[in-house]
CSV table of N, CA and C and ligand atoms in Angstrom, one decimal:
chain,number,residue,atom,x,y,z
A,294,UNK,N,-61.2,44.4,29.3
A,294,UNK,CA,-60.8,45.8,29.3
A,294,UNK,C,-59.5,46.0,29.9
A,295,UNK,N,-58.4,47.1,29.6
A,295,UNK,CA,-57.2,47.1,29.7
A,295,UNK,C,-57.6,48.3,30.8
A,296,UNK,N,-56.4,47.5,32.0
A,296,UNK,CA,-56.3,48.5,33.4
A,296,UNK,C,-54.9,49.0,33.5
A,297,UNK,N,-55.0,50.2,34.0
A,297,UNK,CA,-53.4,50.6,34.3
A,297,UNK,C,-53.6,50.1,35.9
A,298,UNK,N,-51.9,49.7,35.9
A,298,UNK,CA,-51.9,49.4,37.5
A,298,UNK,C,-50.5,50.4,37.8
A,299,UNK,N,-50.4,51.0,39.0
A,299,UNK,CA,-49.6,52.2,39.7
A,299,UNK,C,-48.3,50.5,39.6
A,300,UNK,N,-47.1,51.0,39.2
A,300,UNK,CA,-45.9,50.1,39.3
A,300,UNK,C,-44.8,50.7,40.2
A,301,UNK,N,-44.7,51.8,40.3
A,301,UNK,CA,-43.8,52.8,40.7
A,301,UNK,C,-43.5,54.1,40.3
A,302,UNK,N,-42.9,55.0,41.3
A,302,UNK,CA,-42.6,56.9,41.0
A,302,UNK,C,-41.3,56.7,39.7
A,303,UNK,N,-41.8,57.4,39.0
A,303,UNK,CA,-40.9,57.4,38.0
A,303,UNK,C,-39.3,57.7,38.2
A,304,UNK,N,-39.4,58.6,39.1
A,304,UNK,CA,-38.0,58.4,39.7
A,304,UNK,C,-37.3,56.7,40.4
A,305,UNK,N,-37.9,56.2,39.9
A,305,UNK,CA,-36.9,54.6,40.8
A,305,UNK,C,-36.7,54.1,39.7
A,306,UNK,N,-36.9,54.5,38.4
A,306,UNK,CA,-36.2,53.7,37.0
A,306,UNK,C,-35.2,54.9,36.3
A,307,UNK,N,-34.1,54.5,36.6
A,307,UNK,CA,-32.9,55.4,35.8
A,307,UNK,C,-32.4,54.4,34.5
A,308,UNK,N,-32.3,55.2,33.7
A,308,UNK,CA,-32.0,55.2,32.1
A,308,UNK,C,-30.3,53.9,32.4
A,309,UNK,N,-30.5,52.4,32.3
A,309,UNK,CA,-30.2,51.5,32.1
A,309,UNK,C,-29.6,51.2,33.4
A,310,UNK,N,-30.2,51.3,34.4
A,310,UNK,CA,-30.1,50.9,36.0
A,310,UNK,C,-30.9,49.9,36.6
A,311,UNK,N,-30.8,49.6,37.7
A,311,UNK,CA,-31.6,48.6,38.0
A,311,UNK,C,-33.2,48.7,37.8
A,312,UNK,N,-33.8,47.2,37.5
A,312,UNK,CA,-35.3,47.3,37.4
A,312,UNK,C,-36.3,47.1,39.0
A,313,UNK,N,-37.2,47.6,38.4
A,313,UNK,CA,-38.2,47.7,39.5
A,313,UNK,C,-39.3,46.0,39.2
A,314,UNK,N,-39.0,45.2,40.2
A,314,UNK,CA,-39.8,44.3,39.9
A,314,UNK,C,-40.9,43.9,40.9
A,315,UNK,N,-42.2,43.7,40.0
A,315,UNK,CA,-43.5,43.5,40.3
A,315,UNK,C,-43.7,42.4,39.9
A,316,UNK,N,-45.2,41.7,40.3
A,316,UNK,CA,-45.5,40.5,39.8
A,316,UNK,C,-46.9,40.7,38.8
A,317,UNK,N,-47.5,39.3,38.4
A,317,UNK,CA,-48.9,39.7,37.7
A,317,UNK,C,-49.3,37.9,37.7
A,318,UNK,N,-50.5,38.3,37.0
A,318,UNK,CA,-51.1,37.1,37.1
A,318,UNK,C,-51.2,36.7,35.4
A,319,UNK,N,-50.7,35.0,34.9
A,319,UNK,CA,-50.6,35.4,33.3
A,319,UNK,C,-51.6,33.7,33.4
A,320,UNK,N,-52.9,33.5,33.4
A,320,UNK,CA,-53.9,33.0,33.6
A,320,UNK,C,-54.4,32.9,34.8
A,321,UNK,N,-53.9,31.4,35.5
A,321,UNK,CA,-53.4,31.0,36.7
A,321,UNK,C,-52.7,31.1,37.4
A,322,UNK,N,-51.2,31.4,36.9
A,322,UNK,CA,-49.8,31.0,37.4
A,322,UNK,C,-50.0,33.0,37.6
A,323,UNK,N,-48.8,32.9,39.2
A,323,UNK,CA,-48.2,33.9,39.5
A,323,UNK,C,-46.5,34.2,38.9
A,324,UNK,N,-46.6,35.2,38.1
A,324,UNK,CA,-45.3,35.2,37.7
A,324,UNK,C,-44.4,36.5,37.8
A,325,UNK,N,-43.2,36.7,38.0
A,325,UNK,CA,-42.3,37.4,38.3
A,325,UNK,C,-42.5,38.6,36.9
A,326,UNK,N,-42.2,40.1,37.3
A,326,UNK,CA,-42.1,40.4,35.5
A,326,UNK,C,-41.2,42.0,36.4
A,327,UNK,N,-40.6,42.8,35.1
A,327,UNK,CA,-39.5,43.4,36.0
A,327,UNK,C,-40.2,44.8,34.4
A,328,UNK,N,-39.6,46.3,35.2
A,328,UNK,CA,-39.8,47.4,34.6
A,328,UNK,C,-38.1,48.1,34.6
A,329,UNK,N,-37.7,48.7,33.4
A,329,UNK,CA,-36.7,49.1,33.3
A,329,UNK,C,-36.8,50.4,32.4
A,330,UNK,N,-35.9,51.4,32.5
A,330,UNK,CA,-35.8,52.5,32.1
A,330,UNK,C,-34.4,52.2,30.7
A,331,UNK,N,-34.7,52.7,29.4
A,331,UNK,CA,-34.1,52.6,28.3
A,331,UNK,C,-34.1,53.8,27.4
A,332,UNK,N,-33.0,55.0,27.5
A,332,UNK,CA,-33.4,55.8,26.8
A,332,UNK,C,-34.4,56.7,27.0
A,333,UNK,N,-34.6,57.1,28.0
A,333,UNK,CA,-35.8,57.6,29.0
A,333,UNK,C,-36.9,57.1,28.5
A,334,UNK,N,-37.0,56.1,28.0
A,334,UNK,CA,-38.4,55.1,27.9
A,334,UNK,C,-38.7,53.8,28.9
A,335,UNK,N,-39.8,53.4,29.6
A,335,UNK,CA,-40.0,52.4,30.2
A,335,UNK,C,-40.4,51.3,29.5
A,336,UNK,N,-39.9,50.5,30.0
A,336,UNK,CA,-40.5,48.8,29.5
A,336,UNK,C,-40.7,47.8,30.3
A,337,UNK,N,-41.3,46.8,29.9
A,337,UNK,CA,-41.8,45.9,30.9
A,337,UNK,C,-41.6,44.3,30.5
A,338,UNK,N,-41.3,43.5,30.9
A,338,UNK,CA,-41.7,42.6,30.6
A,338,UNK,C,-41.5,41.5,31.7
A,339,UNK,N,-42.3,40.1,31.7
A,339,UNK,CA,-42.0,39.1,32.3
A,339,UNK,C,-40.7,38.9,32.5
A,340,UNK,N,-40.4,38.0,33.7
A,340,UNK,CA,-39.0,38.0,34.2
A,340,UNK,C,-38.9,36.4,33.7
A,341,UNK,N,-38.9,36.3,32.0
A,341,UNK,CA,-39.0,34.6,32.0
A,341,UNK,C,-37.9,34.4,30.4
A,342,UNK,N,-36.9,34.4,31.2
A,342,UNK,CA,-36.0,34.0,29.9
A,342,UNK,C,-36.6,32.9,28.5
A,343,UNK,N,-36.2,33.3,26.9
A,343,UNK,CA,-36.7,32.9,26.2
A,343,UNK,C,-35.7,31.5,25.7
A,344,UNK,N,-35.1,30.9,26.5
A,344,UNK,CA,-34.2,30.3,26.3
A,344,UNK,C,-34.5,28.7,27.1
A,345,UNK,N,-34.5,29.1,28.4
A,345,UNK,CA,-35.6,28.3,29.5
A,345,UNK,C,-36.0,29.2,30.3
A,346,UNK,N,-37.7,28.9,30.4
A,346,UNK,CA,-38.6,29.4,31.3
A,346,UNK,C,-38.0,29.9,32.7
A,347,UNK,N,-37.1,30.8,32.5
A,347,UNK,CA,-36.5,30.4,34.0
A,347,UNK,C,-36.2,32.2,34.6
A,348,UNK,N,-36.4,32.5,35.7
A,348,UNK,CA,-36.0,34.4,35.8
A,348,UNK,C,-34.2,34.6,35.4
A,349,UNK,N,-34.7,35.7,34.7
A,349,UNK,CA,-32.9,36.2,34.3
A,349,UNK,C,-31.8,36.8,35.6
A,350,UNK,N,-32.7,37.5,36.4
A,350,UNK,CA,-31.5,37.9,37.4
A,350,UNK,C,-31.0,37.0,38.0
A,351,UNK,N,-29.7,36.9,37.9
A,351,UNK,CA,-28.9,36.6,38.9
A,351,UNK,C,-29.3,37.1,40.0
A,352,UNK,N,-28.5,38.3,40.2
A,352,UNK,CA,-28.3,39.8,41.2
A,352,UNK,C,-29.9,40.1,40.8
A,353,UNK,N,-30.3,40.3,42.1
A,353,UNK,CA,-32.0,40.8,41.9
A,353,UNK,C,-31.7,42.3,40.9
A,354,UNK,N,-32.8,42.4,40.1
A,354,UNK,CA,-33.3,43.6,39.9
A,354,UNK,C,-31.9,44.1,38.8
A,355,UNK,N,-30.7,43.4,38.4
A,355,UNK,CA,-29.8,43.5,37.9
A,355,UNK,C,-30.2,42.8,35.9
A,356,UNK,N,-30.5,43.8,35.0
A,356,UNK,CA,-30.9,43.0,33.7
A,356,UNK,C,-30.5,43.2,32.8
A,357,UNK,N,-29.4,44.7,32.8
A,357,UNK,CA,-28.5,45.5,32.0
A,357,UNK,C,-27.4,44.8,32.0
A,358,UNK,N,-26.7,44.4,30.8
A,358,UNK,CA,-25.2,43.5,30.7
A,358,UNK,C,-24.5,45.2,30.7
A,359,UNK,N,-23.2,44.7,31.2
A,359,UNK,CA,-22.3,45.9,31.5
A,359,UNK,C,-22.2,47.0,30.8
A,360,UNK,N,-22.9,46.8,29.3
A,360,UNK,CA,-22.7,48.1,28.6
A,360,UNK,C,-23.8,49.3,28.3
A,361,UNK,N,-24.9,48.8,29.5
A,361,UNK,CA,-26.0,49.4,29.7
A,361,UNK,C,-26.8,49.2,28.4
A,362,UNK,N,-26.6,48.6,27.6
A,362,UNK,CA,-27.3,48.5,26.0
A,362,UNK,C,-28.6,47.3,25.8
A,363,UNK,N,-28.4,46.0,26.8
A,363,UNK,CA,-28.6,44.8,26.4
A,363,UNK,C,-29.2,44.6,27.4
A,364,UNK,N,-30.4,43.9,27.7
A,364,UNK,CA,-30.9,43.2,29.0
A,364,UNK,C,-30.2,41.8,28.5
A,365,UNK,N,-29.9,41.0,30.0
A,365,UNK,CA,-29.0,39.7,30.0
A,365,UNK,C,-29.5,39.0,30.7
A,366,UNK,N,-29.6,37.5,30.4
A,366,UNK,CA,-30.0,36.5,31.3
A,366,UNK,C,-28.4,35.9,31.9
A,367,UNK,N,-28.7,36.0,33.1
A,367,UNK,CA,-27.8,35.6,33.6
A,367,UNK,C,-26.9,33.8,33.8
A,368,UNK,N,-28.1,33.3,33.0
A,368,UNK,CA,-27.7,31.8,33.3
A,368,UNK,C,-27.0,31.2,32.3
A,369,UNK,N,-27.3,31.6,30.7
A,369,UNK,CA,-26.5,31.3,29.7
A,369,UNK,C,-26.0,32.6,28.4
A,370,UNK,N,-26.1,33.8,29.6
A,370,UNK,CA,-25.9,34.8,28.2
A,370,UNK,C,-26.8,35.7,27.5
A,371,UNK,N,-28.2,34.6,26.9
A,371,UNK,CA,-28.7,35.1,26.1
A,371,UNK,C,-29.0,37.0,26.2
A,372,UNK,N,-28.9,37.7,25.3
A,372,UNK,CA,-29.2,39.4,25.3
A,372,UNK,C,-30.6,39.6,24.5
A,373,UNK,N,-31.3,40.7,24.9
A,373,UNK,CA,-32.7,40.8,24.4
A,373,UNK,C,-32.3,42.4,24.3
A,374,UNK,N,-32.9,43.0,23.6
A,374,UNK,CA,-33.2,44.2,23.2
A,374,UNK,C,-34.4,45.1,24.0
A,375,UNK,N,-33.5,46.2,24.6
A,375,UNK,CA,-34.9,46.8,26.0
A,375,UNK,C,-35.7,47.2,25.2
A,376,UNK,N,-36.0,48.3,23.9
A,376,UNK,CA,-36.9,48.2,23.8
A,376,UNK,C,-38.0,47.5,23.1
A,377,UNK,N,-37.3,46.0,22.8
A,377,UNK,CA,-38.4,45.4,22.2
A,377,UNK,C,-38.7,44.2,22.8
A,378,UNK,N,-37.4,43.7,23.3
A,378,UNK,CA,-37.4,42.3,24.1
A,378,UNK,C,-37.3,40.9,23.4
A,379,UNK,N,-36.6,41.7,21.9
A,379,UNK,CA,-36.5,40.3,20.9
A,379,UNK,C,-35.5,40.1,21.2
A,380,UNK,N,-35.1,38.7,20.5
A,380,UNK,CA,-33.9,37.9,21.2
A,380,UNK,C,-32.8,38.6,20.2
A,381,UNK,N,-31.2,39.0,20.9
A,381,UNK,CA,-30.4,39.8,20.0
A,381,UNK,C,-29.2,38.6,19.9
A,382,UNK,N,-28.8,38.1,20.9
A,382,UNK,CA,-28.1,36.9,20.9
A,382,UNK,C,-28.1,35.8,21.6
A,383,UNK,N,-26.9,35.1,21.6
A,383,UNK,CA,-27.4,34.0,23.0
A,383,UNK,C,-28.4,32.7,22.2
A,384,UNK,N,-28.4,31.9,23.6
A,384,UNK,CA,-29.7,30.5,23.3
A,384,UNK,C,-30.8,31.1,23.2
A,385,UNK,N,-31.6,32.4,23.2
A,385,UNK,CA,-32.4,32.5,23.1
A,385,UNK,C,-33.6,32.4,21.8
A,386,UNK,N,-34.9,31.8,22.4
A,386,UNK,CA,-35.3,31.9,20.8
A,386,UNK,C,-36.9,32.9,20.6
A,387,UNK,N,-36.9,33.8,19.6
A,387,UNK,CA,-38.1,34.4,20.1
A,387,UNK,C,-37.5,35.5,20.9
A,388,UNK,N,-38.6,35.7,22.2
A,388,UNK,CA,-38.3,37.0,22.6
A,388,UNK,C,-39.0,36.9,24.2
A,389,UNK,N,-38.8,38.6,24.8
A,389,UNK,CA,-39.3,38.6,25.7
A,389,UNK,C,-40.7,38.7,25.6
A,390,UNK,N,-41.9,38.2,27.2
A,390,UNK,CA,-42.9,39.2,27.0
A,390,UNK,C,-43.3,39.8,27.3
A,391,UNK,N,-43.8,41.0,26.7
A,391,UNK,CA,-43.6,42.6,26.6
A,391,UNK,C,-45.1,42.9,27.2
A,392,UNK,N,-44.9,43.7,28.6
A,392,UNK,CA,-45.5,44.3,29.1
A,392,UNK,C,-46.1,45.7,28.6
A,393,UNK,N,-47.2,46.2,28.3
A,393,UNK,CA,-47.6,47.6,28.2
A,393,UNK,C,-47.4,48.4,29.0
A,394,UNK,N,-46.5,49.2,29.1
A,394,UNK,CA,-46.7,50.4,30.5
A,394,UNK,C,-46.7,51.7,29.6
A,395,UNK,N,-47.0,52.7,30.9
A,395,UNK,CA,-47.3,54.4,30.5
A,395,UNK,C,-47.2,55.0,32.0
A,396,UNK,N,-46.3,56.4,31.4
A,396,UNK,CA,-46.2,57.2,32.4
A,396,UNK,C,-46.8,58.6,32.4
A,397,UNK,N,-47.2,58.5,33.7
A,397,UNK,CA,-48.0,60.3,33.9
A,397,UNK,C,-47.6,60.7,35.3
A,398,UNK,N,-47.8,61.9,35.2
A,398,UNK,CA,-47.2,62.8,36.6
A,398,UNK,C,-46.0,62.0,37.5
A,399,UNK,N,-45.0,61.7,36.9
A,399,UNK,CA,-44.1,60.9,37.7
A,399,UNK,C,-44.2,59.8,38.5
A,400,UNK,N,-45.5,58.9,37.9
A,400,UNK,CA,-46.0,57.8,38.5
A,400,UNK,C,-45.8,56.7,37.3
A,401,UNK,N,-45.3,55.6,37.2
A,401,UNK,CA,-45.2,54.8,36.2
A,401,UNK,C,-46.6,53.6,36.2
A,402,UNK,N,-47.1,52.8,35.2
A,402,UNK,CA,-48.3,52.1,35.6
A,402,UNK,C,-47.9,50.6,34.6
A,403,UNK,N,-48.4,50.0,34.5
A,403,UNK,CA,-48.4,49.1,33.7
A,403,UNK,C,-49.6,48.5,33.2
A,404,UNK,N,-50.1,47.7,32.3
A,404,UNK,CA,-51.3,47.9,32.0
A,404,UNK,C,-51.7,46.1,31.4
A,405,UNK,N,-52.6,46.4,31.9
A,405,UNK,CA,-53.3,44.3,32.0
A,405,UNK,C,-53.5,44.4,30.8
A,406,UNK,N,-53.9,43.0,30.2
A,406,UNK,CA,-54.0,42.3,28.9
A,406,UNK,C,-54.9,41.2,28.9
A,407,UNK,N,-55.2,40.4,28.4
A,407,UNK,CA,-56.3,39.7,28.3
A,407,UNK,C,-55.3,38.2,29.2
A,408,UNK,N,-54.3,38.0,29.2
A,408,UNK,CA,-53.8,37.0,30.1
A,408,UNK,C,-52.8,37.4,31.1
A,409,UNK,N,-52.7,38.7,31.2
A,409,UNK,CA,-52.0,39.5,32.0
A,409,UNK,C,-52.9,40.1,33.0
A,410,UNK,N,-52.8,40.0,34.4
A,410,UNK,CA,-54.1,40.9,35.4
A,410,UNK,C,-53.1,40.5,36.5
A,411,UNK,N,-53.9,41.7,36.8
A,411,UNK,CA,-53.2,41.8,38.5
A,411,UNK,C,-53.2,40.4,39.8
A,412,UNK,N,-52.3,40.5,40.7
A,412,UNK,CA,-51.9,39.4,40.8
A,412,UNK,C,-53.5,39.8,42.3
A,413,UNK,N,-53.9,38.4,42.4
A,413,UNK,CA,-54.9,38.9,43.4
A,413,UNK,C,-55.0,38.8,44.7
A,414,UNK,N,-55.3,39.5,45.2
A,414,UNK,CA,-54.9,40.0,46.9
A,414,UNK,C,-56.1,39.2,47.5
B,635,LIG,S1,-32.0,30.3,30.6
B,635,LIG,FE1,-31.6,32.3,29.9
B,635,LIG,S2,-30.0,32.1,28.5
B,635,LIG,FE2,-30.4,30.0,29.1
């Protein structure tokens, strides 16, 4: 069953500014994954470039290439598209993976998946 989990106040994601990053659990493994604002829309995805398995920020929490348009992996270029997380240019092949989130009362959430769950305390 799909859980929303509290990620952050909707005010800490500005429309193609830095992301808010959280972690999750994607079976086993603890993995990095980052929330960004696009068009006054949120998105989510794993922080795992489709190019090599590897996190895209350089600069923490930095995913926007300078024209606010394009999330960027910092290591070879590749660009993905915020709101879908397919690969737009670059080494990349395929895409990001796309987190479910939803927002209510100025609180943002993100929401588990059958290999996606909270990371465990
Ligand atoms: S690791 Fe991201 S573009 Fe190569």
């Amino acid at each position: 069953m799909t859980q929303r989990i509290q990620l952050c106040e909707s005010a800490e994601l500005i429309n193609g500014a830095l992301a808010v990053p959280f972690g999750v659990m994607q079976g086993a493994r603890v993995c990095a994954a980052f929330a960004i604002r696009f068009e006054g829309q949120v998105y989510a995805y794993l922080n795992r470039c489709a190019h090599i398995p590897m996190e895209m920020d350089y600069l923490p929490n930095h995913f926007f290439d300078s024209s606010g348009q394009w999330l960027m992996c910092a290591t070879h270029g590749a660009t993905y598209q915020p709101q879908s997380g397919a690969c737009r240019s670059g080494p990349c092949r395929g895409g990001l993976t796309k987190i479910e989130t939803s927002e209510l009362n100025g609180v943002v959430y993100w929401h588990t998946a059958a290999n996606l769950q909270p990371l465990e305390s």
